[in-house]
Amino acid sequence: MIIKKLKLNNIRSYRELEIEFPVGSTLLSGDIGAGKTSILLALQFALFGLQPGQKGNSILRHGEESAEVSLELEIGGKQIVIQRRLKKAKSGGITQDYNTISIDGKLEEVSTSEMKNTVISLLEYPKEFAKKSDLLYKYTVYTPQEGMKEIIQERPEVRLDLIRHIFGIDRYKRIKANTQILLQKIKEDVKIKEMQIREINLLREKLGKSNEDKIKISKEVIELNINLDRLNEQKKQISERLDKSKKLLDEKVLIDITKSKKEGELNGKKSLKVRLEKDILASKHQILEKVDFKNEELINVNSLIITHKKTLEDLNNLFMEVNSKIYSYDAQKENAFKMKEKVTSMENCPMCLQGVSHEHKDKISKKTQFEIEDIQRELDRKFVEKEQILGHIKKEKDLISGYEQDKLSLERNKVKFEHQRVIEVKIKSDAMILERTEEEIKNLESEIKTLSKELDRFVESKISFEAEKKLFDNIDFESRRTEINVAEKRKEYELLIRKVEELGMEIAEKEKIRGQISSLRSLQDWLEVKFLSLINLTETSVLATLRRDFSRVFNEWFSLLVSESLTARLDEDFTPIITNQDYELDYEFLSGGERTAVALAYRLALNQIINSMMSTLKTKDIIILDEPTDGFSEQQLDKMRDIFDQLDSQQILLVSHEQKIEGFVDNIIRLKKEGISRIENIRQS
């Protein structure tokens, strides 16, 4: 970087100024307060704008409403013109309201932050110095001499932190701090995950118990099915015997009908007998089809309906709960997507207004993506659970509908059965009256006795039929009860299968978490044992190398400025140690010229080391020295010629009140202040 021209308007003590800077060494000369430092501050403002903590009134000329600075530069062969303007607001505050930059004739108006980024890019400052660009400028180009003395006299820990900051070594401290944060997060994650798997042994016990119950119920179902097959076979055999008995009873009915007809013919003229016989015959026709009804069956069906309705209600409640969780997970997923989009599109942090790095965005984005994937897995699992519940709800509804049909059929049979019993009572009543009537008919006794004898042979068949019928009903009841037990056991078996699957999935998930814990602990061990040790070793090595090189260069510059009996070096805290024949001298007891020599040597060494370590910096061709010879003896002033000769800079700007220095420089710009600062004259070689 070469400074070519500077234009000022209402900057500090200057109303208007245009000054050209030639290549080589240039001395800014003038009395105290003539405006020498104002030019240096204007250069810094043109390049980097107002710095944090710097107020606009330190640049704006007193009593003026606006100020402007224009700086022409050559950087890497490019012709650069930078313009900045300050303006006082009605509230009294002073802000930068206008910035332009021209690169090889291409003019562009930019914001303050864009201007800063462009200048940093042109000067090829490392990216990690984006927030401290003026720091590099301060210690490579322009540092007030008193400012360097302050650094030398600072507390060792403050000076060491500053050196770390200048050379970017503080990044190791940040790495260690960030590593500790990461370790804390890992420990928290491990603790959370350990809590998540603490019930894994209990789950395994539950799984083992459920498998045992499943095997037990499976055996019970097999035994019940065997018993059911046996009962059905018995029902089949009894049903065949009942069919044979029913044929005999049907034959008996035919004889009864014949007997009744005979009795009707004999007593046809007896209206009472005829009426009774007709009533008996009609009643018997009504009960030819026997109705089988047992009130226990109706009670059992009602009980099953109540049970399955309760199950259906529980399933509906579970369905609503699962649906609620699905809506909750959907909302979480949507919020995570919004957060991810918000962070991805964010340019500056809303809290500190600083730029958000791509690495930070990626980190937050990946973390949010992991959360989205976790939520999606929970959603998938809940959707599967929802479908399973819907299947069970349909099954329960079908069972309830079937049992309702059974209930309706049983209630109809109950009505028929009660009606049949009324008719049977009536038949018995009419038969008793008929028997009394038949006793009065003596001429029919013989025929009735004959028919009765014929009917006697059917008595055993009827008894056998009734016994078989009773046995059939008992076996049928036992068969139905067994079928119900089989259905219940199968349902219980299905629930156990589902429970075993769920427990297996939960155990597998916890085993997965256990693997994650192992990985996290391995990472934690690597970070604590290896990574931090490596960072500490690297930091120590880098700092030691820097101190060694810095100390060597510092001593070289110092040796040019003082007598041969004095030597200089830097201790572990980069504190200058001055030695006179193996005897260390306290900095406070050095002469004024020697203290200035220490500060100047420190300044030049710092400049040289920074430029050598950051070889791409475009500011290495220029250096500004502000009153570098305060307190120098004549002999020390003579040595400044050697200093200028050894400085590897194309352009040197020098502020000094020493007249002898004028003989060492190529150009002299004399400044004078009479109310306002101005250029008195310029001498060029």
XYZ file of C-alpha atoms in Angstrom:
685
model
C 0.000 0.000 0.000
C 1.285 3.453 -0.972
C -0.501 6.645 0.186
C -0.682 9.119 -2.696
C -3.017 11.968 -1.732
C -5.169 13.022 1.214
C -7.980 15.605 1.098
C -9.572 16.927 4.286
C -12.629 19.049 4.892
C -13.481 20.139 8.457
C -11.267 17.475 9.982
C -10.041 18.499 13.469
C -7.897 21.651 13.073
C -8.156 21.651 9.252
C -10.848 23.420 7.283
C -9.512 22.482 3.856
C -6.381 20.508 3.039
C -4.979 18.631 0.076
C -1.641 16.948 0.560
C 0.327 14.586 -1.673
C 2.668 11.977 -0.216
C 5.684 11.020 -2.314
C 7.398 7.640 -2.155
C 10.373 7.476 0.226
C 10.729 9.041 3.655
C 8.579 12.091 4.419
C 8.764 14.211 7.567
C 5.684 16.020 8.917
C 7.225 18.992 10.685
C 5.660 21.707 12.802
C 5.066 23.046 16.259
C 2.986 21.230 18.839
C -0.689 21.519 17.836
C 0.150 22.373 14.218
C -1.966 19.455 12.961
C 0.571 16.661 12.413
C -1.363 14.059 14.421
C -4.637 15.179 12.788
C -3.273 14.028 9.415
C -2.370 10.597 10.839
C -5.802 10.227 12.474
C -7.467 11.271 9.216
C -5.529 8.531 7.386
C -6.740 5.954 9.901
C -10.332 7.227 9.713
C -10.289 7.103 5.905
C -9.195 3.471 5.954
C -11.243 2.058 8.830
C -13.863 4.645 9.828
C -14.786 5.351 13.415
C -13.459 2.670 15.742
C -15.387 1.149 18.669
C -15.388 3.686 21.487
C -14.249 6.525 19.207
C -16.634 9.483 19.082
C -17.310 11.433 15.927
C -16.429 14.745 17.595
C -12.820 13.537 17.843
C -12.692 13.864 14.030
C -15.257 16.582 13.211
C -13.960 20.165 13.404
C -15.522 22.047 16.308
C -18.605 24.060 15.328
C -19.082 22.334 11.945
C -22.050 20.190 10.848
C -20.203 17.799 8.532
C -16.727 16.645 7.589
C -15.228 14.690 4.731
C -12.005 12.865 4.010
C -10.737 11.536 0.672
C -7.747 9.220 0.437
C -5.992 8.128 -2.766
C -3.999 4.896 -2.505
C -2.218 2.354 -4.595
C -2.751 -1.207 -3.373
C -1.344 -4.128 -5.325
C -1.225 -2.103 -8.523
C -4.838 -0.939 -8.137
C -5.713 2.743 -7.907
C -8.025 3.238 -4.939
C -9.955 6.325 -3.823
C -11.795 6.150 -0.482
C -14.248 8.829 0.647
C -15.967 9.025 4.022
C -18.287 11.688 5.373
C -19.390 12.533 8.902
C -22.612 14.366 9.668
C -23.994 15.812 12.888
C -27.615 14.873 13.540
C -30.218 17.152 15.116
C -29.920 15.097 18.288
C -26.240 16.049 18.482
C -24.869 12.626 17.578
C -22.242 12.306 14.837
C -22.460 9.414 12.391
C -20.965 8.240 9.121
C -23.673 8.887 6.526
C -21.810 8.496 3.245
C -19.062 6.152 1.995
C -17.726 5.610 -1.518
C -14.840 3.624 -2.898
C -13.340 3.762 -6.363
C -11.243 0.852 -7.625
C -9.454 1.543 -10.909
C -12.030 4.203 -11.738
C -15.120 2.140 -10.836
C -16.999 4.180 -8.205
C -19.438 2.538 -5.807
C -21.402 3.849 -2.835
C -21.295 1.344 0.012
C -22.396 0.964 3.610
C -19.942 1.362 6.483
C -19.698 -2.402 7.012
C -19.274 -3.034 3.275
C -16.525 -0.405 3.156
C -14.739 -2.111 6.039
C -14.944 -5.527 4.370
C -13.704 -4.112 1.059
C -10.703 -2.380 2.674
C -9.819 -5.538 4.621
C -9.995 -7.542 1.395
C -7.814 -5.040 -0.485
C -5.216 -5.009 2.310
C -5.423 -8.842 2.386
C -5.802 -8.930 6.138
C -6.570 -12.486 7.374
C -10.287 -13.238 7.811
C -9.868 -13.855 11.529
C -8.837 -10.158 11.858
C -12.120 -8.927 10.372
C -13.200 -7.588 13.766
C -9.758 -6.203 14.695
C -8.449 -4.900 11.372
C -7.377 -1.591 12.926
C -5.241 -3.598 15.353
C -3.002 -4.857 12.533
C -2.834 -1.353 11.090
C -1.962 0.028 14.511
C 0.995 -2.290 15.074
C 2.274 -2.539 11.490
C 1.685 0.985 10.139
C 0.875 3.597 12.785
C 1.316 3.545 16.554
C 1.853 6.697 18.611
C 5.195 6.328 20.398
C 3.585 6.898 23.789
C 1.125 4.117 22.965
C 4.003 1.664 22.519
C 5.511 2.783 25.846
C 2.169 2.048 27.482
C 2.277 -1.505 26.119
C 5.795 -2.012 27.471
C 4.749 -0.757 30.918
C 1.478 -2.719 31.032
C 0.981 -5.602 33.438
C 2.614 -8.757 31.998
C -0.673 -10.636 31.642
C -2.298 -7.719 29.774
C 0.697 -7.376 27.438
C 0.746 -11.152 26.807
C -2.971 -11.131 25.969
C -2.376 -8.243 23.561
C 0.452 -10.145 21.822
C -1.829 -13.199 21.597
C -4.515 -10.972 20.131
C -2.234 -9.324 17.554
C -0.798 -12.600 16.250
C -4.048 -14.554 16.432
C -2.673 -16.876 19.116
C -5.746 -16.109 21.221
C -7.591 -18.495 18.935
C -6.049 -21.351 20.943
C -7.637 -19.890 24.061
C -10.960 -19.692 22.236
C -10.512 -23.250 20.998
C -9.934 -24.436 24.568
C -12.919 -22.454 25.852
C -15.127 -23.798 23.071
C -13.803 -27.296 23.756
C -14.806 -26.950 27.412
C -18.267 -25.838 26.302
C -18.437 -28.850 23.984
C -17.247 -31.147 26.779
C -19.922 -29.759 29.096
C -22.532 -30.354 26.393
C -21.229 -33.909 25.870
C -21.408 -34.584 29.616
C -24.953 -33.228 29.745
C -25.928 -35.370 26.737
C -24.365 -38.457 28.358
C -26.245 -37.747 31.596
C -29.540 -37.347 29.741
C -28.966 -40.496 27.686
C -27.988 -42.471 30.800
C -31.307 -41.442 32.343
C -33.035 -42.614 29.153
C -31.542 -46.130 29.402
C -31.611 -46.610 33.164
C -34.765 -48.800 32.906
C -33.352 -51.123 30.219
C -32.896 -54.063 32.643
C -36.454 -53.628 33.902
C -37.646 -53.628 30.288
C -35.722 -56.861 29.646
C -37.399 -58.429 32.677
C -40.783 -57.292 31.376
C -39.930 -58.730 27.956
C -38.956 -62.083 29.486
C -42.150 -62.170 31.581
C -44.274 -61.266 28.542
C -42.656 -64.047 26.477
C -43.343 -66.532 29.271
C -46.975 -65.362 29.466
C -47.243 -65.635 25.686
C -46.048 -69.267 25.742
C -48.360 -70.070 28.655
C -51.416 -68.566 26.947
C -50.502 -70.312 23.678
C -50.555 -73.648 25.510
C -53.885 -72.756 27.145
C -55.392 -71.918 23.730
C -54.217 -75.283 22.356
C -55.741 -77.123 25.329
C -59.015 -75.183 24.998
C -59.182 -75.982 21.275
C -58.620 -79.679 21.996
C -61.417 -79.572 24.593
C -63.640 -77.679 22.137
C -63.065 -80.314 19.450
C -63.970 -83.029 21.977
C -67.196 -81.204 22.942
C -68.162 -80.675 19.309
C -67.621 -84.381 18.607
C -69.848 -85.258 21.574
C -72.502 -82.822 20.298
C -72.368 -84.490 16.901
C -72.873 -87.983 18.363
C -75.714 -86.854 20.660
C -77.354 -84.986 17.783
C -77.440 -88.211 15.745
C -79.105 -90.064 18.641
C -81.596 -87.205 19.101
C -82.583 -87.467 15.444
C -83.428 -91.175 15.913
C -85.407 -90.471 19.094
C -87.274 -87.654 17.382
C -88.460 -90.002 14.647
C -89.976 -92.285 17.282
C -91.607 -89.319 18.994
C -92.993 -88.166 15.674
C -94.572 -91.623 15.314
C -96.064 -91.262 18.799
C -97.531 -87.929 17.803
C -99.237 -89.598 14.875
C -100.774 -92.195 17.202
C -101.899 -89.451 19.566
C -103.560 -87.687 16.695
C -105.314 -90.894 15.643
C -106.462 -91.479 19.207
C -107.750 -87.935 19.439
C -109.624 -88.344 16.172
C -111.220 -91.523 17.451
C -112.241 -89.808 20.639
C -113.617 -86.928 18.610
C -115.721 -89.240 16.490
C -117.154 -90.931 19.582
C -117.910 -87.726 21.405
C -118.816 -85.655 18.343
C -122.163 -84.959 19.707
C -120.816 -83.729 22.935
C -120.009 -80.086 22.230
C -117.829 -79.749 25.236
C -115.714 -82.737 24.233
C -115.496 -81.451 20.666
C -114.501 -77.976 21.812
C -111.868 -79.406 24.142
C -110.456 -81.687 21.506
C -110.286 -78.805 18.989
C -108.527 -76.574 21.526
C -106.022 -79.292 22.394
C -105.336 -80.010 18.742
C -104.893 -76.302 17.904
C -102.601 -75.786 20.877
C -100.440 -78.760 19.931
C -100.056 -77.370 16.418
C -98.791 -74.113 17.915
C -96.034 -75.831 19.877
C -94.876 -78.312 17.278
C -91.744 -76.188 16.728
C -89.904 -76.218 20.031
C -88.214 -72.976 21.070
C -84.817 -73.374 22.808
C -84.104 -70.501 25.174
C -81.798 -70.116 28.169
C -81.739 -66.877 30.118
C -78.027 -67.431 30.987
C -77.162 -67.013 27.317
C -78.927 -63.625 27.220
C -77.084 -62.550 30.386
C -73.741 -63.649 28.904
C -74.391 -61.774 25.656
C -75.319 -58.594 27.576
C -72.116 -58.936 29.611
C -70.034 -59.329 26.431
C -71.664 -56.239 24.904
C -70.833 -54.162 28.009
C -67.229 -55.456 28.064
C -66.572 -54.740 24.398
C -68.209 -51.293 24.594
C -65.839 -50.467 27.471
C -62.914 -51.729 25.347
C -64.151 -49.610 22.421
C -64.356 -46.535 24.680
C -60.774 -47.117 25.891
C -59.575 -47.497 22.289
C -61.307 -44.248 21.275
C -59.645 -42.421 24.190
C -56.270 -43.883 23.172
C -56.928 -42.835 19.557
C -57.608 -39.229 20.694
C -54.433 -39.251 22.799
C -52.307 -40.495 19.862
C -53.925 -37.899 17.552
C -53.079 -35.173 20.092
C -49.455 -36.285 20.157
C -49.335 -36.286 16.346
C -50.605 -32.656 16.291
C -48.005 -31.767 18.940
C -45.151 -33.356 16.965
C -46.355 -31.633 13.773
C -46.191 -28.274 15.585
C -42.700 -29.028 16.913
C -41.560 -30.041 13.442
C -42.971 -26.824 11.904
C -41.279 -24.691 14.591
C -37.964 -26.487 13.950
C -38.282 -25.807 10.192
C -39.012 -22.122 10.908
C -36.015 -21.913 13.245
C -33.787 -23.550 10.632
C -34.974 -21.136 7.907
C -34.608 -18.151 10.259
C -31.012 -19.028 11.204
C -30.080 -19.862 7.594
C -31.351 -16.509 6.341
C -29.911 -14.536 9.276
C -27.045 -12.223 8.366
C -26.458 -10.560 11.747
C -27.088 -11.703 15.288
C -30.178 -9.847 16.607
C -28.558 -9.510 20.039
C -24.990 -8.362 19.319
C -25.577 -7.208 15.676
C -22.442 -9.002 14.597
C -22.287 -11.149 11.493
C -23.340 -14.755 11.838
C -20.721 -17.086 10.344
C -21.592 -19.861 7.879
C -20.026 -22.364 10.274
C -22.363 -21.258 13.039
C -25.325 -21.366 10.667
C -24.341 -24.876 9.551
C -23.957 -25.998 13.127
C -27.402 -24.662 14.136
C -28.907 -25.981 10.871
C -27.507 -29.488 11.447
C -28.629 -29.502 15.040
C -32.135 -28.402 13.984
C -32.128 -31.059 11.202
C -31.335 -33.745 13.793
C -34.263 -32.488 15.900
C -36.551 -32.597 12.801
C -35.474 -36.166 12.042
C -36.087 -37.220 15.673
C -39.584 -35.639 15.536
C -40.296 -37.328 12.175
C -39.380 -40.721 13.623
C -41.767 -40.124 16.517
C -44.469 -39.070 14.014
C -43.959 -42.255 11.952
C -44.222 -44.379 15.067
C -47.414 -42.577 16.166
C -48.980 -42.972 12.700
C -48.345 -46.744 12.851
C -49.845 -46.816 16.352
C -52.860 -44.837 15.090
C -53.511 -47.347 12.268
C -53.253 -50.245 14.727
C -55.783 -48.593 17.061
C -58.195 -47.965 14.141
C -57.963 -51.676 13.287
C -58.801 -52.633 16.861
C -61.703 -50.135 16.927
C -63.198 -51.683 13.773
C -62.782 -55.160 15.197
C -64.524 -54.169 18.455
C -67.393 -52.520 16.541
C -67.873 -55.687 14.461
C -67.939 -57.834 17.631
C -70.466 -55.521 19.328
C -72.685 -55.570 16.213
C -72.602 -59.394 16.176
C -73.419 -59.639 19.847
C -76.302 -57.130 19.400
C -77.761 -59.417 16.702
C -77.393 -62.399 19.073
C -79.156 -60.410 21.807
C -82.068 -59.517 19.497
C -82.456 -63.172 18.458
C -82.384 -64.360 22.088
C -84.988 -61.777 23.155
C -87.290 -62.959 20.336
C -86.836 -66.570 21.447
C -87.589 -65.508 25.014
C -90.983 -64.084 23.936
C -91.746 -67.256 21.939
C -90.611 -69.443 24.820
C -92.860 -67.693 27.376
C -95.800 -67.863 24.949
C -95.147 -71.586 24.465
C -95.199 -72.150 28.216
C -98.642 -70.451 28.476
C -99.981 -72.713 25.717
C -98.554 -75.822 27.407
C -100.326 -74.881 30.649
C -103.559 -74.440 28.711
C -103.123 -77.839 27.027
C -102.642 -79.501 30.372
C -105.751 -77.769 31.746
C -107.871 -78.839 28.753
C -106.497 -82.371 28.946
C -107.606 -82.679 32.551
C -111.107 -81.564 31.607
C -111.039 -83.982 28.656
C -110.002 -86.862 30.853
C -112.917 -86.198 33.140
C -115.166 -86.124 30.089
C -113.724 -89.405 28.726
C -114.423 -91.124 32.011
C -118.025 -90.380 31.372
C -117.802 -92.107 28.010
C -117.637 -95.794 28.913
C -118.055 -97.096 25.442
C -114.678 -95.604 24.479
C -112.642 -97.069 27.357
C -111.641 -100.117 25.428
C -110.374 -98.226 22.398
C -108.605 -95.628 24.550
C -106.888 -98.403 26.517
C -105.758 -99.993 23.298
C -104.304 -96.745 22.035
C -102.727 -96.119 25.411
C -101.006 -99.497 25.284
C -99.634 -98.627 21.895
C -98.318 -95.361 23.292
C -96.632 -97.080 26.247
C -93.929 -98.423 24.033
C -92.825 -94.848 23.311
C -92.295 -93.919 26.977
C -88.655 -95.090 27.086
C -87.930 -93.251 23.840
C -89.275 -90.046 25.324
C -87.243 -90.451 28.528
C -84.170 -91.226 26.458
C -84.848 -88.197 24.242
C -85.214 -85.876 27.221
C -82.019 -87.207 28.810
C -80.105 -86.854 25.544
C -81.573 -83.387 25.029
C -80.468 -82.305 28.498
C -76.995 -83.717 27.898
C -76.842 -81.957 24.507
C -77.833 -78.637 26.078
C -75.175 -78.995 28.771
C -72.464 -79.838 26.255
C -73.627 -77.014 23.974
C -73.396 -74.557 26.872
C -69.920 -75.823 27.735
C -68.924 -75.550 24.065
C -70.077 -71.923 23.837
C -68.294 -71.068 27.061
C -65.123 -72.700 25.733
C -65.404 -70.721 22.478
C -65.652 -67.501 24.495
C -62.584 -68.517 26.527
C -60.669 -69.275 23.323
C -61.580 -65.844 21.907
C -60.513 -64.125 25.111
C -57.219 -66.017 25.250
C -56.496 -65.262 21.598
C -57.138 -61.577 22.241
C -54.847 -61.705 25.264
C -52.225 -63.502 23.116
C -52.421 -60.787 20.430
C -51.996 -58.075 23.064
C -48.943 -59.870 24.417
C -47.446 -60.149 20.918
C -47.906 -56.400 20.478
C -46.431 -55.766 23.917
C -43.401 -57.975 23.148
C -42.837 -56.100 19.877
C -43.092 -52.716 21.609
C -40.728 -53.793 24.390
C -38.279 -55.142 21.807
C -38.356 -51.865 19.891
C -37.915 -49.853 23.091
C -34.976 -52.032 24.191
C -33.385 -51.723 20.720
C -33.760 -47.942 20.890
C -32.142 -47.861 24.325
C -29.303 -50.094 23.079
C -28.808 -47.588 20.288
C -28.648 -44.807 22.905
C -26.132 -46.903 24.862
C -23.947 -46.993 21.740
C -24.284 -43.230 21.441
C -23.161 -42.877 25.071
C -20.077 -44.972 24.299
C -19.267 -42.783 21.279
C -19.771 -39.594 23.297
C -17.516 -40.864 26.064
C -14.843 -41.780 23.520
C -15.098 -38.284 22.065
C -14.961 -36.794 25.560
C -11.854 -38.829 26.383
C -10.187 -37.814 23.106
C -10.952 -34.138 23.690
C -9.800 -34.165 27.313
C -6.715 -36.361 26.940
C -5.450 -35.744 23.427
C -7.000 -32.707 21.800
C -6.576 -30.224 24.664
C -3.044 -31.480 25.272
C -2.247 -30.966 21.596
C -3.732 -27.450 21.652
C -1.742 -26.564 24.779
C 1.435 -27.962 23.227
C 0.797 -26.140 19.942
C 0.031 -22.877 21.728
C 3.176 -23.167 23.843
C 5.280 -24.012 20.788
C 3.867 -21.164 18.669
C 4.240 -18.671 21.511
C 7.809 -19.830 22.201
C 8.779 -19.535 18.523
C 7.197 -16.094 18.328
C 8.951 -14.932 21.498
C 12.313 -16.250 20.267
C 12.027 -14.506 16.882
C 10.530 -11.361 18.402
C 13.300 -11.215 21.016
C 16.020 -11.634 18.386
C 14.630 -8.895 16.099
C 13.945 -6.627 19.089
C 17.582 -6.926 20.201
C 18.814 -6.222 16.661
C 16.870 -2.939 16.450
C 17.737 -2.010 20.023
C 21.448 -2.579 19.358
C 21.296 -0.035 16.529
C 19.968 2.640 18.882
C 22.065 2.278 22.063
C 25.632 1.647 23.144
C 27.192 -1.742 22.627
C 27.220 -2.436 26.377
C 23.420 -2.709 26.455
C 21.567 -5.773 25.175
C 17.874 -6.548 25.105
C 15.659 -9.613 25.149
C 12.069 -10.567 25.951
C 10.986 -12.724 28.870
C 8.104 -15.228 28.879
C 5.543 -12.399 29.096
C 7.180 -10.451 26.219
C 8.477 -7.916 28.740
C 11.668 -6.164 27.540
C 14.666 -7.082 29.694
C 17.635 -4.682 29.310
C 21.035 -5.998 30.387
C 24.284 -4.141 30.956
C 27.149 -6.623 31.245
C 24.930 -9.388 32.708
C 23.237 -6.910 35.042
C 19.515 -6.388 34.438
C 18.344 -2.777 34.391
C 14.863 -1.785 35.546
C 12.945 -0.022 32.768
C 12.021 2.824 35.115
C 15.704 3.570 35.763
C 16.619 3.873 32.088
C 17.242 7.317 30.639
C 14.533 8.967 28.569
C 16.407 8.229 25.348
C 16.932 4.598 26.340
C 13.232 4.150 27.163
C 12.354 5.672 23.790
C 14.880 3.310 22.149
C 13.190 0.355 23.871
C 9.756 1.502 22.650
C 10.982 2.164 19.085
C 12.832 -1.166 18.888
C 9.739 -2.951 20.232
C 7.600 -1.134 17.662
C 9.923 -1.945 14.739
C 10.323 -5.564 15.858
C 6.555 -5.948 16.147
C 6.159 -4.480 12.654
C 8.821 -6.765 11.183
C 7.507 -9.953 12.837
C 3.888 -9.276 11.812
C 4.904 -8.576 8.200
C 7.085 -11.702 8.060
C 4.386 -13.960 9.533
C 1.629 -12.423 7.395
C 3.539 -11.984 4.158
C 0.458 -11.143 2.091
C -0.329 -7.923 3.991
C -0.482 -4.981 1.602
C 0.549 -2.544 4.366
C 4.103 -3.871 4.669
C 5.410 -1.218 2.227
C 4.530 1.685 4.541
C 5.306 2.650 8.132
C 4.374 5.739 10.151
C 6.553 6.815 13.081
C 5.101 9.339 15.523
C 7.772 11.176 17.562
C 10.124 8.157 17.601
C 13.130 10.103 18.980
C 11.768 11.716 22.143
C 14.707 12.091 24.563
C 17.319 10.836 22.068
C 20.906 12.011 22.396
C 22.787 13.414 19.424
C 24.475 10.048 19.006
C 21.117 8.253 18.996
C 19.693 10.753 16.509
C 22.589 10.000 14.166
C 21.684 6.312 14.353
C 18.196 7.068 13.003
C 19.778 7.368 9.540
C 20.783 3.683 9.855
C 17.262 2.866 11.047
C 15.706 4.505 7.967
C 18.176 2.722 5.689
C 17.331 -0.689 7.176
C 13.560 -0.214 7.161
C 12.256 -2.293 4.262
C 9.461 0.164 3.412
C 8.768 2.052 0.200
C 7.059 4.842 2.109
C 7.942 6.207 5.551
C 5.860 8.933 7.197
C 7.607 10.536 10.132
C 6.379 12.999 12.758
C 9.191 14.671 14.700
C 10.223 18.029 16.146
C 13.960 17.197 15.900
C 15.600 19.395 13.230
C 18.428 16.927 12.784
C 15.945 14.381 11.426
C 15.294 16.707 8.491
C 18.688 15.769 7.110
C 17.818 12.055 7.104
C 14.559 12.183 5.096
C 13.727 12.593 1.412
C 10.814 15.002 1.825
C 9.635 17.555 4.388
C 6.095 18.913 4.791
C 5.972 21.860 7.194
C 2.681 22.515 8.948
C 1.574 25.664 10.699
C -1.515 26.604 12.684
C -2.951 30.109 12.739
C -6.504 29.466 13.852
C -6.644 26.649 11.340
C -3.910 24.237 10.316
C -2.319 24.540 6.868
C 0.779 23.556 4.903
C 3.486 26.174 5.238
C 5.888 24.699 2.678
C 7.000 21.434 1.123
C 10.573 20.373 0.443
C 11.223 17.444 -1.832
C 14.541 15.863 -2.670
